PDB file of C-alpha atoms and ligand atoms in Angstrom:
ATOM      1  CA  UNK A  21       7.017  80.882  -4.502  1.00  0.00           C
ATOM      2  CA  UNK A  22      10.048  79.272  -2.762  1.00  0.00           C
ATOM      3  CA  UNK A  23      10.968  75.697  -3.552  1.00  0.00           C
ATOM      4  CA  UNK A  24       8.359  75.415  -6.341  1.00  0.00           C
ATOM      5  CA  UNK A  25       9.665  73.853  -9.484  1.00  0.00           C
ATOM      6  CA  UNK A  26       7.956  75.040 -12.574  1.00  0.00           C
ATOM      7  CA  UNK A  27       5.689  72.608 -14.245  1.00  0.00           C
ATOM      8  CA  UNK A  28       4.367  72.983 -17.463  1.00  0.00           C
ATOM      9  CA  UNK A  29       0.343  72.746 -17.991  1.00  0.00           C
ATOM     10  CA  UNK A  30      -1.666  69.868 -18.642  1.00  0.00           C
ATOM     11  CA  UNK A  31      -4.200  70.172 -21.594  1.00  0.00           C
ATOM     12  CA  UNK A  32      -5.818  66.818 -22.853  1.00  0.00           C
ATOM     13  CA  UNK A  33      -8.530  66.360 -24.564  1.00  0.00           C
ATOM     14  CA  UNK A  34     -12.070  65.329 -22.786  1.00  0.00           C
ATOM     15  CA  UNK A  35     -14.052  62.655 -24.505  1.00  0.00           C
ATOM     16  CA  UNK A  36     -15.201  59.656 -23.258  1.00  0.00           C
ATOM     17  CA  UNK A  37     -15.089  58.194 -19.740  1.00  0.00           C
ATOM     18  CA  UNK A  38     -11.388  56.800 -19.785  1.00  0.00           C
ATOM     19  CA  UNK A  39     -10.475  60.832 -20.213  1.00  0.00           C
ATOM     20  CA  UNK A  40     -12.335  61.359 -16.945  1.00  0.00           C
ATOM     21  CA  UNK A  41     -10.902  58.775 -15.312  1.00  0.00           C
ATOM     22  CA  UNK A  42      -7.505  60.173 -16.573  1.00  0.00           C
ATOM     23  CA  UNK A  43      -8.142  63.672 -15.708  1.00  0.00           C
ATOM     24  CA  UNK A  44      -9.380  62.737 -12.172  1.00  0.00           C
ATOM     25  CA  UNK A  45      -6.099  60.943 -11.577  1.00  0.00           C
ATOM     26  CA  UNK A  46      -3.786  63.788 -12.827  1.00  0.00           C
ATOM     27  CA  UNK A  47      -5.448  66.540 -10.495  1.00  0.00           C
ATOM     28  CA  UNK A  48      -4.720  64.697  -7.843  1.00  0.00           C
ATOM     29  CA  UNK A  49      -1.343  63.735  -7.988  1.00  0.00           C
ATOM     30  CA  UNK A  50      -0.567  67.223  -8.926  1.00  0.00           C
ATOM     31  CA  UNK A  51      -2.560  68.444  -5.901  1.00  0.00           C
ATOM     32  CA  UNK A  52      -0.721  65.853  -3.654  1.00  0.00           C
ATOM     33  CA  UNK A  53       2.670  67.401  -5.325  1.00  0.00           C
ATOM     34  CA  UNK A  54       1.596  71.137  -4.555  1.00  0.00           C
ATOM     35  CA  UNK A  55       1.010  69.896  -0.976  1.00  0.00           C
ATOM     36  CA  UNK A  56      -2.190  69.772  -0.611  1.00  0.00           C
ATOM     37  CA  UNK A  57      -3.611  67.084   1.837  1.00  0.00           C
ATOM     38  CA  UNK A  58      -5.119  63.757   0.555  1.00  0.00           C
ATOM     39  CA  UNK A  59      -8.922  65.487   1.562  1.00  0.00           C
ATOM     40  CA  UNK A  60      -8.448  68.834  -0.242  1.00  0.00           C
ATOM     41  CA  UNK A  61      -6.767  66.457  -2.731  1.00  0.00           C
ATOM     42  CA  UNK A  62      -9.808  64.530  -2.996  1.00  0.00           C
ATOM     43  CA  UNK A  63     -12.257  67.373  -3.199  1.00  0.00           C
ATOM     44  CA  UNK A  64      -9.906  68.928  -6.087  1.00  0.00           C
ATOM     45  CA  UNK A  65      -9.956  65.468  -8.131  1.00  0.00           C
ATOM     46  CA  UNK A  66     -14.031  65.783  -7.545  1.00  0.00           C
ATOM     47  CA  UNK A  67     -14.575  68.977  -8.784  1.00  0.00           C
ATOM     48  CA  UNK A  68     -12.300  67.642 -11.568  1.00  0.00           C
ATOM     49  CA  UNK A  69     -14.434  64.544 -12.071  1.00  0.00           C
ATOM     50  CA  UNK A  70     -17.756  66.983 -12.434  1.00  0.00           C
ATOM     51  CA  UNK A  71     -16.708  69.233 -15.087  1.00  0.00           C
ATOM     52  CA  UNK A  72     -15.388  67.032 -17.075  1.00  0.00           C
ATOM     53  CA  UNK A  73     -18.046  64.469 -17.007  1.00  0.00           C
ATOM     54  CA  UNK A  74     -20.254  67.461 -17.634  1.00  0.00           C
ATOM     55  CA  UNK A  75     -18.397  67.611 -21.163  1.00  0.00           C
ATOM     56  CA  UNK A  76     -18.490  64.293 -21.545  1.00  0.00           C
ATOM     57  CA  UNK A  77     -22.342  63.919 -21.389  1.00  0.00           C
ATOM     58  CA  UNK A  78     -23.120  67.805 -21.908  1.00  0.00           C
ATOM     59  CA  UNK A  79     -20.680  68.865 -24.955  1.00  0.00           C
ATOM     60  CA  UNK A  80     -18.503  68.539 -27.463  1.00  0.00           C
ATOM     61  CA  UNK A  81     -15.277  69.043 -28.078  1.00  0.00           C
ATOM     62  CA  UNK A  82     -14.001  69.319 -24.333  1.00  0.00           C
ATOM     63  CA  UNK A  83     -10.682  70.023 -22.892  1.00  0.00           C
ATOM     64  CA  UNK A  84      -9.288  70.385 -19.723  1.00  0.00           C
ATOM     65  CA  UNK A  85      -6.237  72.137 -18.737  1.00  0.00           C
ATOM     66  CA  UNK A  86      -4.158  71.614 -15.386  1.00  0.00           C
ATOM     67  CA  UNK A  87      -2.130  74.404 -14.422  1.00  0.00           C
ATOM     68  CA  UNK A  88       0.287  75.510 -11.175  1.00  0.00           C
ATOM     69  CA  UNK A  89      -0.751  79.051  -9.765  1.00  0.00           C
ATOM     70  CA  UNK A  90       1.208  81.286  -7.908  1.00  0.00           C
ATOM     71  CA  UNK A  91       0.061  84.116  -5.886  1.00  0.00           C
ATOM     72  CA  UNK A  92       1.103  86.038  -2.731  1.00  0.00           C
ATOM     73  CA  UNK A  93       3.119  83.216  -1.264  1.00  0.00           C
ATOM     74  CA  UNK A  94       1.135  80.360  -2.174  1.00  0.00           C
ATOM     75  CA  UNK A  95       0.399  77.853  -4.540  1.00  0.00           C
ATOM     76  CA  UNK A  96      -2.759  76.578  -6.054  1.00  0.00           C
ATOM     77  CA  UNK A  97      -4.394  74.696  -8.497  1.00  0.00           C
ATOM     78  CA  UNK A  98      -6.294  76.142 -11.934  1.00  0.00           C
ATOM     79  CA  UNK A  99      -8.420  73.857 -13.916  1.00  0.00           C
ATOM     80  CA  UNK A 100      -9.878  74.918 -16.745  1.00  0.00           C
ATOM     81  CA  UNK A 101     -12.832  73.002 -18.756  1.00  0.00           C
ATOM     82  CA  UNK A 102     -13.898  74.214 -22.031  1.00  0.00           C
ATOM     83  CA  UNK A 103     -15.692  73.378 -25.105  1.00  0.00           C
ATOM     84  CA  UNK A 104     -17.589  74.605 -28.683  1.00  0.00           C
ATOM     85  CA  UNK A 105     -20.891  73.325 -27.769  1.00  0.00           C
ATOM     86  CA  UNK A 106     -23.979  73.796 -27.392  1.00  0.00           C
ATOM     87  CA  UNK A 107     -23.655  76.332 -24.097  1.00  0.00           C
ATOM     88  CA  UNK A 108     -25.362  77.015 -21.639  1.00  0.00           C
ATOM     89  CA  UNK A 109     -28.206  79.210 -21.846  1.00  0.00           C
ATOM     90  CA  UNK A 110     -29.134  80.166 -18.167  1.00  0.00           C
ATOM     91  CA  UNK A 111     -25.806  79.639 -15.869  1.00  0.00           C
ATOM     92  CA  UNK A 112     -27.602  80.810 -12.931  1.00  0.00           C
ATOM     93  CA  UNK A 113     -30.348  78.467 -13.058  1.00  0.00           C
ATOM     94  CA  UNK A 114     -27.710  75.717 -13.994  1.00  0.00           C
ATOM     95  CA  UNK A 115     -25.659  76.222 -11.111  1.00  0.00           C
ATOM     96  CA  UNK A 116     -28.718  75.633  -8.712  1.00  0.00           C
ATOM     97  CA  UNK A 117     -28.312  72.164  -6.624  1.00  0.00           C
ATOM     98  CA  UNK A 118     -30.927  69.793  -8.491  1.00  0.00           C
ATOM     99  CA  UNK A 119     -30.914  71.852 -11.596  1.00  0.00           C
ATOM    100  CA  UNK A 120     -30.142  69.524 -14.280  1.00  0.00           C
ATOM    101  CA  UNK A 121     -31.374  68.488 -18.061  1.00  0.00           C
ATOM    102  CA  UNK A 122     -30.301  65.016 -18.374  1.00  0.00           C
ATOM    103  CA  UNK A 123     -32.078  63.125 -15.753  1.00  0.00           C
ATOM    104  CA  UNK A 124     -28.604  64.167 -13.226  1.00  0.00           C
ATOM    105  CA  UNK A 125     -28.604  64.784 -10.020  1.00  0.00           C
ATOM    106  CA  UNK A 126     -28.024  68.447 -10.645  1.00  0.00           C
ATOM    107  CA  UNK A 127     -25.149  68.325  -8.083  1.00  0.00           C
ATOM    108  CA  UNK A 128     -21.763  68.472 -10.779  1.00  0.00           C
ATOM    109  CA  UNK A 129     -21.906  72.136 -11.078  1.00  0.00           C
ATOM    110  CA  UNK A 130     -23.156  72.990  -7.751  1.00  0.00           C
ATOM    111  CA  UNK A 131     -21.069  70.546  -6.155  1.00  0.00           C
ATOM    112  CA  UNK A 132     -17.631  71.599  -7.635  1.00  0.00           C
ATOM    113  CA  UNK A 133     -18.112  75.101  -6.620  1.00  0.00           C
ATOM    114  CA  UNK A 134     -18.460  74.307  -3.095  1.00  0.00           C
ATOM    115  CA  UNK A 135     -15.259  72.048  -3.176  1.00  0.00           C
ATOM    116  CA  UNK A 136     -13.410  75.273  -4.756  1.00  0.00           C
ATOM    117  CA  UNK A 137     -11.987  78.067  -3.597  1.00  0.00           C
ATOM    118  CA  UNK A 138     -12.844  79.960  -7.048  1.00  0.00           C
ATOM    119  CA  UNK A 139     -15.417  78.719  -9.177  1.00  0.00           C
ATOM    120  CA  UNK A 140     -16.550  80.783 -12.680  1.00  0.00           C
ATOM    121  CA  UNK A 141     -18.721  79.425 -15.133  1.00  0.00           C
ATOM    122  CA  UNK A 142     -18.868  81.332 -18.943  1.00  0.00           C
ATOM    123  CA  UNK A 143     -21.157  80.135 -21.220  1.00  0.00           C
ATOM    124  CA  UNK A 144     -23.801  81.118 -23.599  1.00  0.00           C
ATOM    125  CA  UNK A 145     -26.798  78.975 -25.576  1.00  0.00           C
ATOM    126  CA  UNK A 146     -24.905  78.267 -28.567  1.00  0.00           C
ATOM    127  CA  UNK A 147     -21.635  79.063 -27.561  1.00  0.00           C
ATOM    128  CA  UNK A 148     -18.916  76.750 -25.655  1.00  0.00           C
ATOM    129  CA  UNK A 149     -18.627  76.677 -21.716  1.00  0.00           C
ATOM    130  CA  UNK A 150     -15.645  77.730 -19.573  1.00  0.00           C
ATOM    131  CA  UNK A 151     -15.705  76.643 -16.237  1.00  0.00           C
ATOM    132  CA  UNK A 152     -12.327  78.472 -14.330  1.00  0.00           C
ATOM    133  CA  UNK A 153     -11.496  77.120 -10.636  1.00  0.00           C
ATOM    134  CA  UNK A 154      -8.844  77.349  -8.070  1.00  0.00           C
ATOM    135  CA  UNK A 155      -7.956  75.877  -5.486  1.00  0.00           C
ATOM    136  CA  UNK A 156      -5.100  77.399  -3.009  1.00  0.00           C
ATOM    137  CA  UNK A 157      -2.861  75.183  -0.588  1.00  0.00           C
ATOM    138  CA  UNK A 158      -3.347  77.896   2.313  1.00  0.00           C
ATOM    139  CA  UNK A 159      -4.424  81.491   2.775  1.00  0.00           C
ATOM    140  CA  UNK A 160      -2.668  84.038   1.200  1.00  0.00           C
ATOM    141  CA  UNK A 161       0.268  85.883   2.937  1.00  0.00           C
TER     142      UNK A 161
HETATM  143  N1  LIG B  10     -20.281  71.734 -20.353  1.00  0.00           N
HETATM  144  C1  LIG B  10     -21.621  71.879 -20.423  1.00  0.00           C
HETATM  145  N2  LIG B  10     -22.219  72.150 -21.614  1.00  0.00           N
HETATM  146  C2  LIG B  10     -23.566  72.309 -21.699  1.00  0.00           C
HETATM  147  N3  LIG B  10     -24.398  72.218 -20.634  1.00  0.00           N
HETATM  148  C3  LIG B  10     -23.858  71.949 -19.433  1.00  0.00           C
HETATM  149  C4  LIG B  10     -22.453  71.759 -19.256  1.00  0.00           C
HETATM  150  N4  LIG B  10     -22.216  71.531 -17.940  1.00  0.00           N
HETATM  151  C5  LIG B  10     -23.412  71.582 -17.330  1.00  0.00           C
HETATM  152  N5  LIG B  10     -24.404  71.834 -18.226  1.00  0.00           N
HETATM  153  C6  LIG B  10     -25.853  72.043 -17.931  1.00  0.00           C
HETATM  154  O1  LIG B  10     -26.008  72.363 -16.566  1.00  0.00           O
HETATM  155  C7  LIG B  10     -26.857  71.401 -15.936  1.00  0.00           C
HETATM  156  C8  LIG B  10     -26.381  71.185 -14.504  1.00  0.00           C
HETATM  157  O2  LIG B  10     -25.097  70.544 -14.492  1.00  0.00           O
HETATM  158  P1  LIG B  10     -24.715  69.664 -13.248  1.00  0.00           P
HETATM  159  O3  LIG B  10     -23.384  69.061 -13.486  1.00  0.00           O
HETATM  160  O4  LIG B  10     -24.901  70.483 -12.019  1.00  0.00           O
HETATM  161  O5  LIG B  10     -25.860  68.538 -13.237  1.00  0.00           O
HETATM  162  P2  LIG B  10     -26.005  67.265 -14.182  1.00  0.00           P
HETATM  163  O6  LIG B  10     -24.776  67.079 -15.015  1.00  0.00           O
HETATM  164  O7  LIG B  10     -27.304  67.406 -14.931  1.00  0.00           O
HETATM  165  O8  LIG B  10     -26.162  66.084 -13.126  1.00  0.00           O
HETATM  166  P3  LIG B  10     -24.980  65.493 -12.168  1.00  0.00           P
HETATM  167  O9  LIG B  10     -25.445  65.750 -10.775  1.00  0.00           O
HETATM  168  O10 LIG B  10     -24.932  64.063 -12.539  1.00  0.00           O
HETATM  169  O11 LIG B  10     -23.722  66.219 -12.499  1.00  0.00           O
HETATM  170  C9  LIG B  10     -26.795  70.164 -16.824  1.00  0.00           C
HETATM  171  O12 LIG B  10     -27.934  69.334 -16.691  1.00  0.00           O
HETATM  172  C10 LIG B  10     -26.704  70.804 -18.207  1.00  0.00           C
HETATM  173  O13 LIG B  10     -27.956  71.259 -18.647  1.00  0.00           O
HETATM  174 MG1  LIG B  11     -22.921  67.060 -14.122  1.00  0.00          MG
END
C-alpha cells in the first residue's frame, strides 16, 4: 500500500493490569498512525482492552501481538491474543452478551467483536485461546 512504511510487530507479554494498560495504549497509537480516526481508534484500543483483560483474569500465559495488514489497497490492524490455558470449552456460548464465568459482565468477548471488522475466537477446554481480529482503515478497493 502506497506511503506505508513497514513496521515490525508488536508481541509483549500479557500479565497483570499494567500489560493491559500498556497494550491498550500501543493499539491506539498505532491505529492513530495507520489513519484511523480517534473513534475507530478508540473502539480498536477497546477491543484491545477486552481480550487482554480476558487473559489477564481468564488465563495464563497470555500474549498479544500488534501487527500492520495490508490488503487490496488498504491498511488495517491484526491483534492477536493467545495463551496455554485452560481454554475455552463452549466458544459459542462464550461469545453470547452476558455469558460469563467470573461474575463479568459477559460483554469482553461479545463486545470486541462488534467493535471489529473480523473477529475469530479458537479455543478448546484444555487447550489455549486465540482470539484473531482486524480492523481495516476503509473498504477495500
Ligand atoms: N482467554 C480466555 N481463556 C479462558 N476463558 C476465557 C478467555 N476469554 C474469555 N473466556 C471465557 O469466556 C467468558 C466470556 O468472556 P467475556 O470477556 O465476554 O466476559 P467476562 O470476561 O466474563 O466479563 P467482562 O464483561 O468483564 O469481560 C468468560 O467468563 C470466560 O469463561
Ligand atoms: Mg472479559
Amino acid at each position: 500500500v502506497k506511503g506505508h512504511r513497514p513496521r515490525a510487530p508488536v508481541r509483549m507479554a500479557i500479565r497483570r493490569e499494567a500489560d493491559v494498560v500498556v497494550a491498550r495504549a500501543l493499539s491506539r497509537e498505532l491505529a492513530l498512525e495507520l489513519g484511523f480516526g480517534e473513534g475507530r481508534a478508540g473502539a480498536i484500543e477497546t477491543a484491545v482492552s477486552e481480550v487482554a483483560w480476558n487473559m489477564v483474569v481468564h488465563a495464563r500465559a497470555g500474549e498479544l501481538d500488534l501487527e500492520v495488514v495490508a490488503d487490496r489497497g488498504r491498511l488495517g490492524i491484526a491483534v492477536i491474543a493467545r495463551d496455554e490455558e485452560p481454554g475455552i470449552p463452549d466458544v459459542e456460548t462464550a461469545m453470547q452478551d452476558g455469558y460469563t464465568t467470573a461474575r463479568g459482565l459477559g460483554l469482553g468477548l461479545s463486545g470486541a467483536r462488534r467493535l471489529m471488522d473480523e473477529f475469530t475466537v479458537a479455543s478448546s477446554a484444555g487447550g489455549g485461546t486465540r482470539v484473531t481480529m482486524k480492523k481495516w482503515t476503509h473498504d477495500a478497493e
